[in-house]
mmCIF file of N, CA and C in Angstrom:
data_model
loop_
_atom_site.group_PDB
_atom_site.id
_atom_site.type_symbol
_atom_site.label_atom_id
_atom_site.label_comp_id
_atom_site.label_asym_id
_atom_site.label_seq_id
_atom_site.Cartn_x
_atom_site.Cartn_y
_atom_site.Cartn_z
ATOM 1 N N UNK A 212 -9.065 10.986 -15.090
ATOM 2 C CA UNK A 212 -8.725 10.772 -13.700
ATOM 3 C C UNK A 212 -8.687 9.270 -13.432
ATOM 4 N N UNK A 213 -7.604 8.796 -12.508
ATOM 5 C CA UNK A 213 -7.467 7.171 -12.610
ATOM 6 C C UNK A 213 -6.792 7.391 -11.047
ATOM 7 N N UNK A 214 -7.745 6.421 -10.639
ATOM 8 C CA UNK A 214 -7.292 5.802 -9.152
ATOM 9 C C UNK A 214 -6.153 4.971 -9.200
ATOM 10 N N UNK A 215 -4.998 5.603 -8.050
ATOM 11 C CA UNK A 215 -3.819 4.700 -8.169
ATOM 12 C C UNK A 215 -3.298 4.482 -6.271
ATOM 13 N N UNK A 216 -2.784 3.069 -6.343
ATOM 14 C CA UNK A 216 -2.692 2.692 -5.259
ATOM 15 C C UNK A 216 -0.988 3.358 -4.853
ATOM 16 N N UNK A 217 -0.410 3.858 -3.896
ATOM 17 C CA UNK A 217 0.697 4.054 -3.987
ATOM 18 C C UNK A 217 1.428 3.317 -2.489
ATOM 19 N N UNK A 218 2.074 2.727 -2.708
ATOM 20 C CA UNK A 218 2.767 2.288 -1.860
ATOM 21 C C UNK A 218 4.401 2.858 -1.632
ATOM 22 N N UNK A 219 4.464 3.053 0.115
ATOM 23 C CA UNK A 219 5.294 3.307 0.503
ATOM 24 C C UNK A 219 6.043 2.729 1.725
ATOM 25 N N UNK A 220 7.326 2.675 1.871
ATOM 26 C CA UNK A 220 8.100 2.119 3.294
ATOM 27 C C UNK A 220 8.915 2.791 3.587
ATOM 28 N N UNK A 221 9.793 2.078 5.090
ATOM 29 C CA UNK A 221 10.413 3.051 5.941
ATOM 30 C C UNK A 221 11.990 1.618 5.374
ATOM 31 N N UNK A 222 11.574 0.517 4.808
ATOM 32 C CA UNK A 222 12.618 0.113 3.631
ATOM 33 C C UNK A 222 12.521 -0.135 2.159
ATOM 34 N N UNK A 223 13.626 -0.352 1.273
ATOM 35 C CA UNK A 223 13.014 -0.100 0.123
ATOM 36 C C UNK A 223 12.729 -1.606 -0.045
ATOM 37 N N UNK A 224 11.435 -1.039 -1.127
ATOM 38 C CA UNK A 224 10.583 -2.024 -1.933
ATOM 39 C C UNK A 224 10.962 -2.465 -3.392
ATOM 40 N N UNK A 225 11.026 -3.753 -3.631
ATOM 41 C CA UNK A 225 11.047 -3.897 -5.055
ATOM 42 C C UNK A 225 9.758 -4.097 -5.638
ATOM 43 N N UNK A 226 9.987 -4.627 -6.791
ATOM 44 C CA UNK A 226 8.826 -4.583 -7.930
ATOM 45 C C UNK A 226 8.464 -6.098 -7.615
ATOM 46 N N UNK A 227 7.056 -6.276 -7.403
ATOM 47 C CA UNK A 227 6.148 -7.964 -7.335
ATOM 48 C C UNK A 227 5.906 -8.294 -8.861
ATOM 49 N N UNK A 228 5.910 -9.809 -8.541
ATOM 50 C CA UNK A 228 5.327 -10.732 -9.557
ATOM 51 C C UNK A 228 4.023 -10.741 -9.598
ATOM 52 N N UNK A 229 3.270 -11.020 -10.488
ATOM 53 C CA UNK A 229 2.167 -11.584 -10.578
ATOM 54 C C UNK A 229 1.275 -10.835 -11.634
ATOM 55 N N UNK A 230 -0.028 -10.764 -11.366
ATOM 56 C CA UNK A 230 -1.231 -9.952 -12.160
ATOM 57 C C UNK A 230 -0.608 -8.431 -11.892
ATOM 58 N N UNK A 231 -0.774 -7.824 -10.842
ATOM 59 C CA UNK A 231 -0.661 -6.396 -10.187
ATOM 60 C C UNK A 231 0.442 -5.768 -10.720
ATOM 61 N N UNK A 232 -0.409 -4.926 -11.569
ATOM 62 C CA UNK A 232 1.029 -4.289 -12.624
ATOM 63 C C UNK A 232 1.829 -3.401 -10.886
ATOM 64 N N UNK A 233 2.683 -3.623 -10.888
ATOM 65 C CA UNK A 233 3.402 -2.742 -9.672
ATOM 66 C C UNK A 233 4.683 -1.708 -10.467
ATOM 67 N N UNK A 234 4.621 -0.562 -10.370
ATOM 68 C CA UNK A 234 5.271 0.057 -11.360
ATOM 69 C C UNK A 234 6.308 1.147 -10.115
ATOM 70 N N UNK A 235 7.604 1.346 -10.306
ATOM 71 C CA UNK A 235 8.590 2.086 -9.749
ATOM 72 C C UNK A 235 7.912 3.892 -10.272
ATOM 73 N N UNK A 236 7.950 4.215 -8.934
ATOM 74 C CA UNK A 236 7.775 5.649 -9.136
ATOM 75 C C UNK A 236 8.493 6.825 -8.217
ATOM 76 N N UNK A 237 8.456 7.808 -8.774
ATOM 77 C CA UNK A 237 9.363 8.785 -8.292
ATOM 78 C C UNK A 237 8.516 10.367 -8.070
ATOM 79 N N UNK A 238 7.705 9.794 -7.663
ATOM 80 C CA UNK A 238 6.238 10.765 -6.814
ATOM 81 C C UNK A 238 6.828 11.278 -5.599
ATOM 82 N N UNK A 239 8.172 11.203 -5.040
ATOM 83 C CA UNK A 239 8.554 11.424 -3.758
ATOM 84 C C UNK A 239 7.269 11.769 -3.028
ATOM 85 N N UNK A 240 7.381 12.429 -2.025
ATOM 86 C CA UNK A 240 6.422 12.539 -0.739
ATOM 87 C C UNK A 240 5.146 13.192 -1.057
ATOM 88 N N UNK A 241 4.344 12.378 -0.547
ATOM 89 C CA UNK A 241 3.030 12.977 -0.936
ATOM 90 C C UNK A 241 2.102 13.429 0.175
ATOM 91 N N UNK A 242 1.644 14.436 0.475
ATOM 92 C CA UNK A 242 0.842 14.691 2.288
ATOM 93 C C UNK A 242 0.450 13.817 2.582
ATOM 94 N N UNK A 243 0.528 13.606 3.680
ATOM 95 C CA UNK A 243 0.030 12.440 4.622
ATOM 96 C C UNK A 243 0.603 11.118 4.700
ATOM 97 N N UNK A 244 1.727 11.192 3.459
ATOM 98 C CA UNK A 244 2.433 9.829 3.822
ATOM 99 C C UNK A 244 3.938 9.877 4.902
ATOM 100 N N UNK A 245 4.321 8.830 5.790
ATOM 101 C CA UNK A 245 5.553 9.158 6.642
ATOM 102 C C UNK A 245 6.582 8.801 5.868
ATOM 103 N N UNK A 246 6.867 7.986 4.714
ATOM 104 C CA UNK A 246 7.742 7.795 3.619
ATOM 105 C C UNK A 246 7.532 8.163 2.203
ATOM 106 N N UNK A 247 9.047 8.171 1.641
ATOM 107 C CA UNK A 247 8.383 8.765 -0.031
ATOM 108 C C UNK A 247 7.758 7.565 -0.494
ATOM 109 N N UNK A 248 7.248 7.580 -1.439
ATOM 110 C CA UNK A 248 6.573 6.755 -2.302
ATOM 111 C C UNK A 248 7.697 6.026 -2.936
ATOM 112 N N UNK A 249 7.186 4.674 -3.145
ATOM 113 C CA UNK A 249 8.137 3.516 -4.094
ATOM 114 C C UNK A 249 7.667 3.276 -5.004
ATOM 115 N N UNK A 250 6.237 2.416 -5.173
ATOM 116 C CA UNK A 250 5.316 1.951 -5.993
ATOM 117 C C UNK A 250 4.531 2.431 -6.149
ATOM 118 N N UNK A 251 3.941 2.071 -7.586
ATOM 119 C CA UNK A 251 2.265 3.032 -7.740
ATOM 120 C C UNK A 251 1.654 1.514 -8.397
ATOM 121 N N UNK A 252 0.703 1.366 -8.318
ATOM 122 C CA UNK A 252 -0.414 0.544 -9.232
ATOM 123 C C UNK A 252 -1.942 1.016 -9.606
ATOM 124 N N UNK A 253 -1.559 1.313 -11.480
ATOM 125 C CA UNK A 253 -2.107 1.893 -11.982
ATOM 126 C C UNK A 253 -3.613 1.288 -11.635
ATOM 127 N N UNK A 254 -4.709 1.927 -11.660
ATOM 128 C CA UNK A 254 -6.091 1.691 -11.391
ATOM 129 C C UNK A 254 -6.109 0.840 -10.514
ATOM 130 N N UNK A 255 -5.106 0.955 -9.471
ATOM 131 C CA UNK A 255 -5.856 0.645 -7.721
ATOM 132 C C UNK A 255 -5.726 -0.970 -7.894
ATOM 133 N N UNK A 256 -6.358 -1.388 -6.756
ATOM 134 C CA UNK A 256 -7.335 -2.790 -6.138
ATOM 135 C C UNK A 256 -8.495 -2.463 -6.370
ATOM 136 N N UNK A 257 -8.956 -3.360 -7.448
ATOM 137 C CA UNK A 257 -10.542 -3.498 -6.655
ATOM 138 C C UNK A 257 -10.974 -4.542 -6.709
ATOM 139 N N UNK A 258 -10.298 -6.000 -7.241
ATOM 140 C CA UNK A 258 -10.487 -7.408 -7.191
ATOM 141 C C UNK A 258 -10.297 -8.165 -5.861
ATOM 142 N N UNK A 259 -10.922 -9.151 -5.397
ATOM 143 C CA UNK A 259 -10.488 -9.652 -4.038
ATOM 144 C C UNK A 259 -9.316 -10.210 -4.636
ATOM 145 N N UNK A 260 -9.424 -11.362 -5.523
ATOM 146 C CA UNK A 260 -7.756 -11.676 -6.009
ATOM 147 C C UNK A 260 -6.900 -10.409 -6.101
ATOM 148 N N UNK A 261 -7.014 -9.280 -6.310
ATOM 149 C CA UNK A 261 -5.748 -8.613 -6.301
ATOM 150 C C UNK A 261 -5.488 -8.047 -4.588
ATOM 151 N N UNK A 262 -6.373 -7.856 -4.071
ATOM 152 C CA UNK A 262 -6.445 -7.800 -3.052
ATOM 153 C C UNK A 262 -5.492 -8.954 -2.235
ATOM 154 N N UNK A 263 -5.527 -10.028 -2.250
ATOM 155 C CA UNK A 263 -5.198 -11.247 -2.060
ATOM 156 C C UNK A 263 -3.583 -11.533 -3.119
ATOM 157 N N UNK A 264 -3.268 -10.549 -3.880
ATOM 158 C CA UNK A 264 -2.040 -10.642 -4.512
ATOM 159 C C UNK A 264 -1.109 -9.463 -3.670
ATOM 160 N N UNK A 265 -1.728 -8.060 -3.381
ATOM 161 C CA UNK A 265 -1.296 -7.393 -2.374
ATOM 162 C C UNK A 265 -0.819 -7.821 -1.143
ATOM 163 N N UNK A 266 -1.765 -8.037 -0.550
ATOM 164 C CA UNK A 266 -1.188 -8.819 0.595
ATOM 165 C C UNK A 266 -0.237 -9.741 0.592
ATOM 166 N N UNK A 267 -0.073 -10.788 -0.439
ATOM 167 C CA UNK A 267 1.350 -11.324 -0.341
ATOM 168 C C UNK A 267 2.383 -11.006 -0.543
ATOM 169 N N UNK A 268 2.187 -9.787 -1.604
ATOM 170 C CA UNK A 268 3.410 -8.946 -1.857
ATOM 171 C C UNK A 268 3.925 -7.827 0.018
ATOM 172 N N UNK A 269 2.490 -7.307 0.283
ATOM 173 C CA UNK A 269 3.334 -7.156 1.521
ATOM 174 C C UNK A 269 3.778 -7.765 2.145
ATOM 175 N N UNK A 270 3.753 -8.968 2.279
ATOM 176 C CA UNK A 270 4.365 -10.109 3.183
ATOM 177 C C UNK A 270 6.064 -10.480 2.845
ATOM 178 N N UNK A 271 5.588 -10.618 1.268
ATOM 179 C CA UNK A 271 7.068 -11.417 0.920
ATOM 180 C C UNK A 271 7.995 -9.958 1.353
ATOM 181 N N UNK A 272 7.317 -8.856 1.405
ATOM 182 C CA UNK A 272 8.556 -7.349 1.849
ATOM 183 C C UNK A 272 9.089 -7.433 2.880
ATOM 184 N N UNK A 273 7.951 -7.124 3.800
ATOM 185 C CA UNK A 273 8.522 -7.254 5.199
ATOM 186 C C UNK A 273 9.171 -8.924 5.818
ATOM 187 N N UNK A 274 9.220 -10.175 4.822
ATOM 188 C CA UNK A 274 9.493 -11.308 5.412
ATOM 189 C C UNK A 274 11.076 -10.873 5.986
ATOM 190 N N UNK A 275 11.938 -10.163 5.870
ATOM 191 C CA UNK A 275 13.404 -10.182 6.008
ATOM 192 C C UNK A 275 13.269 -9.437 7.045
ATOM 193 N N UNK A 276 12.507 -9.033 7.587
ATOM 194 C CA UNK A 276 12.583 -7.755 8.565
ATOM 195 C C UNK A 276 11.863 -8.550 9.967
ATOM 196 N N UNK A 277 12.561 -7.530 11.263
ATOM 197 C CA UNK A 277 11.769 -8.057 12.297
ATOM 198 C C UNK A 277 10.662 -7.352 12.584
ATOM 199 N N UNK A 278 11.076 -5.929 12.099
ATOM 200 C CA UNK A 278 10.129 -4.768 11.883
ATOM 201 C C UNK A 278 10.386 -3.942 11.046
ATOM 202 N N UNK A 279 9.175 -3.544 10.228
ATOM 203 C CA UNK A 279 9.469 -2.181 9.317
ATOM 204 C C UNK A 279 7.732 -1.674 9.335
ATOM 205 N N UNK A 280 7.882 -0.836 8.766
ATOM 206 C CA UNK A 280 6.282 -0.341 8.024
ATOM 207 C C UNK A 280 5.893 0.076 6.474
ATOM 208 N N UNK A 281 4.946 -0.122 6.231
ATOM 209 C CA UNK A 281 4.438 -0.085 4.987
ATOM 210 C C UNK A 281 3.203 1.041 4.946
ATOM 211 N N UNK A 282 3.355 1.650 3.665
ATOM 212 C CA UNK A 282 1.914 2.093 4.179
ATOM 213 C C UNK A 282 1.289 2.472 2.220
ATOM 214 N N UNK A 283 0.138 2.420 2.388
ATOM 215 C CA UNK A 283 -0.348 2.252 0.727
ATOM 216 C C UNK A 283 -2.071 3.079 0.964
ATOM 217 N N UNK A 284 -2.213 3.705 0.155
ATOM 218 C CA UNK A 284 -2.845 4.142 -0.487
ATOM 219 C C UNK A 284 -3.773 4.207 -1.683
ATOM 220 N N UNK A 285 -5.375 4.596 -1.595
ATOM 221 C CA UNK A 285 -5.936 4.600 -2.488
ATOM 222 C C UNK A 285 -5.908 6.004 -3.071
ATOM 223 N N UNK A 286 -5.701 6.905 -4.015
ATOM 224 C CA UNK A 286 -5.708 7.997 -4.301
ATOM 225 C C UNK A 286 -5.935 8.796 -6.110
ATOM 226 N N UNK A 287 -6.598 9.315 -6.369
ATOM 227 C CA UNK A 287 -6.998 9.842 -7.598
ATOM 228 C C UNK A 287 -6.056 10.621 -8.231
ATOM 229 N N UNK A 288 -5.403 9.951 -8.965
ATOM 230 C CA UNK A 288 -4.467 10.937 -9.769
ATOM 231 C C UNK A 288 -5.058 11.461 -10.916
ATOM 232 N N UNK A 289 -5.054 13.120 -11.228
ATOM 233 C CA UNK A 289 -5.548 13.880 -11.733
ATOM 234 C C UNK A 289 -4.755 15.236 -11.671
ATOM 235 N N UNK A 290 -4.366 15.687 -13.013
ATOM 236 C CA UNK A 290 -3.967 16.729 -12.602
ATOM 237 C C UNK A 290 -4.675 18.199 -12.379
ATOM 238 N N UNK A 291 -6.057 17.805 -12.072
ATOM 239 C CA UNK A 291 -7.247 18.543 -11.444
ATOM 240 C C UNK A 291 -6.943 18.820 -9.782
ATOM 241 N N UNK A 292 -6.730 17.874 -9.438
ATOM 242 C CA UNK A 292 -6.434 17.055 -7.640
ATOM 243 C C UNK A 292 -5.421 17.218 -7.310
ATOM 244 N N UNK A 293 -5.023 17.923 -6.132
ATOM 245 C CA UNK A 293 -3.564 17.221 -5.525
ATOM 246 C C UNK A 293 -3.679 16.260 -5.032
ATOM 247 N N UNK A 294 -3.141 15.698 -5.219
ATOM 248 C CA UNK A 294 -2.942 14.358 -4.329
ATOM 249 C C UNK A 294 -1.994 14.383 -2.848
ATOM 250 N N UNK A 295 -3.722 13.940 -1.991
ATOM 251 C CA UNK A 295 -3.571 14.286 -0.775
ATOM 252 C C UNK A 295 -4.709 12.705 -0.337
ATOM 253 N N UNK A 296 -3.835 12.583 0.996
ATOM 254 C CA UNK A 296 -4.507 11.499 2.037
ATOM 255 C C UNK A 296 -5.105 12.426 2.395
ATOM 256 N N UNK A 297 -6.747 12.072 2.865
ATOM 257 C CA UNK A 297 -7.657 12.641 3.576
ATOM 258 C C UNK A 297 -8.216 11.676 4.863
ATOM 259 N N UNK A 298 -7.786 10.231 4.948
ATOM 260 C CA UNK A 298 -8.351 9.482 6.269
ATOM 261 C C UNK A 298 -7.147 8.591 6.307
ATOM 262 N N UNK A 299 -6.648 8.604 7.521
ATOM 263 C CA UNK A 299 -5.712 7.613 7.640
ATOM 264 C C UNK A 299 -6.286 6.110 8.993
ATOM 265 N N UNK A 300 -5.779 5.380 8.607
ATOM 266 C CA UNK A 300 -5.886 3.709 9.427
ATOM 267 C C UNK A 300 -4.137 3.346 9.933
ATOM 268 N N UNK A 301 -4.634 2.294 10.924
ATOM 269 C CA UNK A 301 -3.493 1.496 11.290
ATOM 270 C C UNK A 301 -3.739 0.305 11.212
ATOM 271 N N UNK A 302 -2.752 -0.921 10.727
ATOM 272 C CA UNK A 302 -3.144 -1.910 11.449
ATOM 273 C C UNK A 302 -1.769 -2.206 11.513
ATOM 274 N N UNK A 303 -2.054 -3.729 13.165
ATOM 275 C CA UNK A 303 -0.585 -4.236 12.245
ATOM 276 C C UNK A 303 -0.676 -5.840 11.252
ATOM 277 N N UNK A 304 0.513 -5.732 10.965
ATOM 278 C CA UNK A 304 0.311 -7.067 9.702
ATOM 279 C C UNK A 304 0.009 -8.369 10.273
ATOM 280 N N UNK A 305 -0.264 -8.806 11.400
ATOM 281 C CA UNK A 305 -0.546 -9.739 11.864
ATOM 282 C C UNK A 305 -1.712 -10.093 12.169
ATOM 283 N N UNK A 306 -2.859 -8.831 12.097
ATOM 284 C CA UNK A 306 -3.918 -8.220 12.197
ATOM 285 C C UNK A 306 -4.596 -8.328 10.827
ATOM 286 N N UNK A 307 -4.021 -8.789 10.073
ATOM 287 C CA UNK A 307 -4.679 -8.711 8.950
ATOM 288 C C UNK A 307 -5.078 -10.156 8.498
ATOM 289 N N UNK A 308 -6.480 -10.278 8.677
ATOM 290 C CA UNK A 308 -7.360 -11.581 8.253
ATOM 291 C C UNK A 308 -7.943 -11.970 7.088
ATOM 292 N N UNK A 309 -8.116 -10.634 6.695
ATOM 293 C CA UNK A 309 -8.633 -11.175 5.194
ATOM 294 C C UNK A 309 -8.028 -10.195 4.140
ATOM 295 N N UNK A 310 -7.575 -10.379 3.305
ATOM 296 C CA UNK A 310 -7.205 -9.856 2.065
ATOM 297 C C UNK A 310 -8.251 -8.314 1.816
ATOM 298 N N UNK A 311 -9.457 -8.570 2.224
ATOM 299 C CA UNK A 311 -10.524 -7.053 1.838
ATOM 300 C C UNK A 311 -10.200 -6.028 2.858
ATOM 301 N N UNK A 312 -9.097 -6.112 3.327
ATOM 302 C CA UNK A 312 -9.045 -5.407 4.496
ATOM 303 C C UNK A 312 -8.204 -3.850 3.547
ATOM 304 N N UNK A 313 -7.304 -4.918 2.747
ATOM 305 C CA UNK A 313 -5.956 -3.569 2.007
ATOM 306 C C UNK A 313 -7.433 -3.415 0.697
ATOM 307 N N UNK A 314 -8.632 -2.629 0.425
ATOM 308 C CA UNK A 314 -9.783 -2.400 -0.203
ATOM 309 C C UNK A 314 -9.784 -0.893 0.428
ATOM 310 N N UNK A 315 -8.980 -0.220 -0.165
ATOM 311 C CA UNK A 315 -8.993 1.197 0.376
ATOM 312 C C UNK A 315 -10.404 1.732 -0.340
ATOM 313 N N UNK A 316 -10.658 3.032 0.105
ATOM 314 C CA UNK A 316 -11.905 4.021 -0.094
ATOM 315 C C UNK A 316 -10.669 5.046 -0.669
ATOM 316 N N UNK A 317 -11.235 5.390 -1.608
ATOM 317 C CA UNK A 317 -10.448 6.932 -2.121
ATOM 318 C C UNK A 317 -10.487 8.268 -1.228
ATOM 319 N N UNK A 318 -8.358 7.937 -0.553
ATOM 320 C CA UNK A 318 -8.420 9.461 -0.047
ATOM 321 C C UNK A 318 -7.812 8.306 1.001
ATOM 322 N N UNK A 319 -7.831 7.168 1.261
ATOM 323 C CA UNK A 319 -7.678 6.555 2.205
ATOM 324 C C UNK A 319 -5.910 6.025 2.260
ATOM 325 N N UNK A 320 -5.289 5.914 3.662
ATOM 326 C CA UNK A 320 -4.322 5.481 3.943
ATOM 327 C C UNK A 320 -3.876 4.366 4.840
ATOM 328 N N UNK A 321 -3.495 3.384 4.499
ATOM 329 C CA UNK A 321 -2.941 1.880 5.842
ATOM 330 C C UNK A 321 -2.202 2.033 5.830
ATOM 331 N N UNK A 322 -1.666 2.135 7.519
ATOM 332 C CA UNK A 322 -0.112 2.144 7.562
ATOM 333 C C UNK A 322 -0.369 0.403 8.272
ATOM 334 N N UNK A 323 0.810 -0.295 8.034
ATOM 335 C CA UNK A 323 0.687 -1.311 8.090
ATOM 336 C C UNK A 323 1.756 -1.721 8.942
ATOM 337 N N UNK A 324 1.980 -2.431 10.286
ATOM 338 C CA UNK A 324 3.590 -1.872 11.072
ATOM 339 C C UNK A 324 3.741 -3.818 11.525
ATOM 340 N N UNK A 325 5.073 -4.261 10.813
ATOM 341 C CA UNK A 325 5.314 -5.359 11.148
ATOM 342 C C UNK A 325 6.046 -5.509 12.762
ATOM 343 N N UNK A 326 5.709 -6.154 13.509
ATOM 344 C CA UNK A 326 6.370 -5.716 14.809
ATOM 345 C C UNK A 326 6.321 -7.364 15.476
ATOM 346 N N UNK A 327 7.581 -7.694 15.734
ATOM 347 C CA UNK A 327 7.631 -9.264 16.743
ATOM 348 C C UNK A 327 6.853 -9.490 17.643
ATOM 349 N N UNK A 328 6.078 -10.815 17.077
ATOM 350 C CA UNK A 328 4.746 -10.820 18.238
ATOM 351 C C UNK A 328 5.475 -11.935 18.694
ATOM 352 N N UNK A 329 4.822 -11.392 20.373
ATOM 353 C CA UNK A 329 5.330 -12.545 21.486
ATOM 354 C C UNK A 329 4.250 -13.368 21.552
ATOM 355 N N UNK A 330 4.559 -14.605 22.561
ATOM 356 C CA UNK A 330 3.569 -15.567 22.567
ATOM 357 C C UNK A 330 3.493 -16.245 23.862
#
C-alpha cells in the first residue's frame, strides 16, 4: 500500500520540473473529486521542500488563468482500498502562507480556487 498524492483541475495540467516525481495518469474520476484526475505523485508529500515544490507547481498552473481550480489529494492506493476522499477543505490560493498547508492527512482533499483579488 503506497500513499499517492493525486492532483486534479477544472484545466489541464502538465507535468512539473523539479524533485516531485509528477507522473500523467489516467485514474479518471475518483469519489469526491469535481475533476478527473491528471497527476499522481508516487508516495505523496511529506517533505516541507516538497511541500514548497508543490506549491510552486500550483502556481506556475494557474499563473495563465484569472481563475481556475485545483484540487489534490492525499490517498492510499491499494488494491485492498477504494480509493475514496473521506474529508474535504477549501482554500483559496492566495490564502495560502505557508507551503505545510498542501501536508494532506490520508483521505484528505484541497480544493484550491484561484479567483481575482480586488484591492
Amino acid at each position: 500500500m503506497t500513499n499517492y498524492y493525486y492532483l486534479a483541475s477544472d484545466k489541464i495540467m502538465r507535468l512539473g520540473n523539479g524533485s516531485v516525481d509528477f507522473t500523467e495518469t489516467h485514474a479518471g474520476v475518483i469519489p469526491g473529486f469535481d475533476y478527473p484526475i491528471q497527476l499522481e505523485i508516487y508516495n505523496g508529500i511529506e517533505k516541507e521542500r516538497e511541500s514548497r515544490e508543490l506549491l510552486q507547481y500550483i502556481r506556475n498552473h494557474t499563473a495563465p488563468y484569472k481563475a481556475c481550480t485545483m484540487q489534490v489529494a492525499n490517498l492510499l492506493n491499494s488494491n485492498k482500498v477504494e480509493l475514496r476522499v473521506q474529508k474535504k477543505h477549501k482554500l483559496l490560493l492566495h490564502e495560502i502562507i505557508d507551503p505545510k498547508q498542501l501536508l494532506l492527512q490520508e483521505g484528505h482533499l484541497l480544493t484550491i480556487e484561484k479567483v481575482p483579488v480586488t484591492q
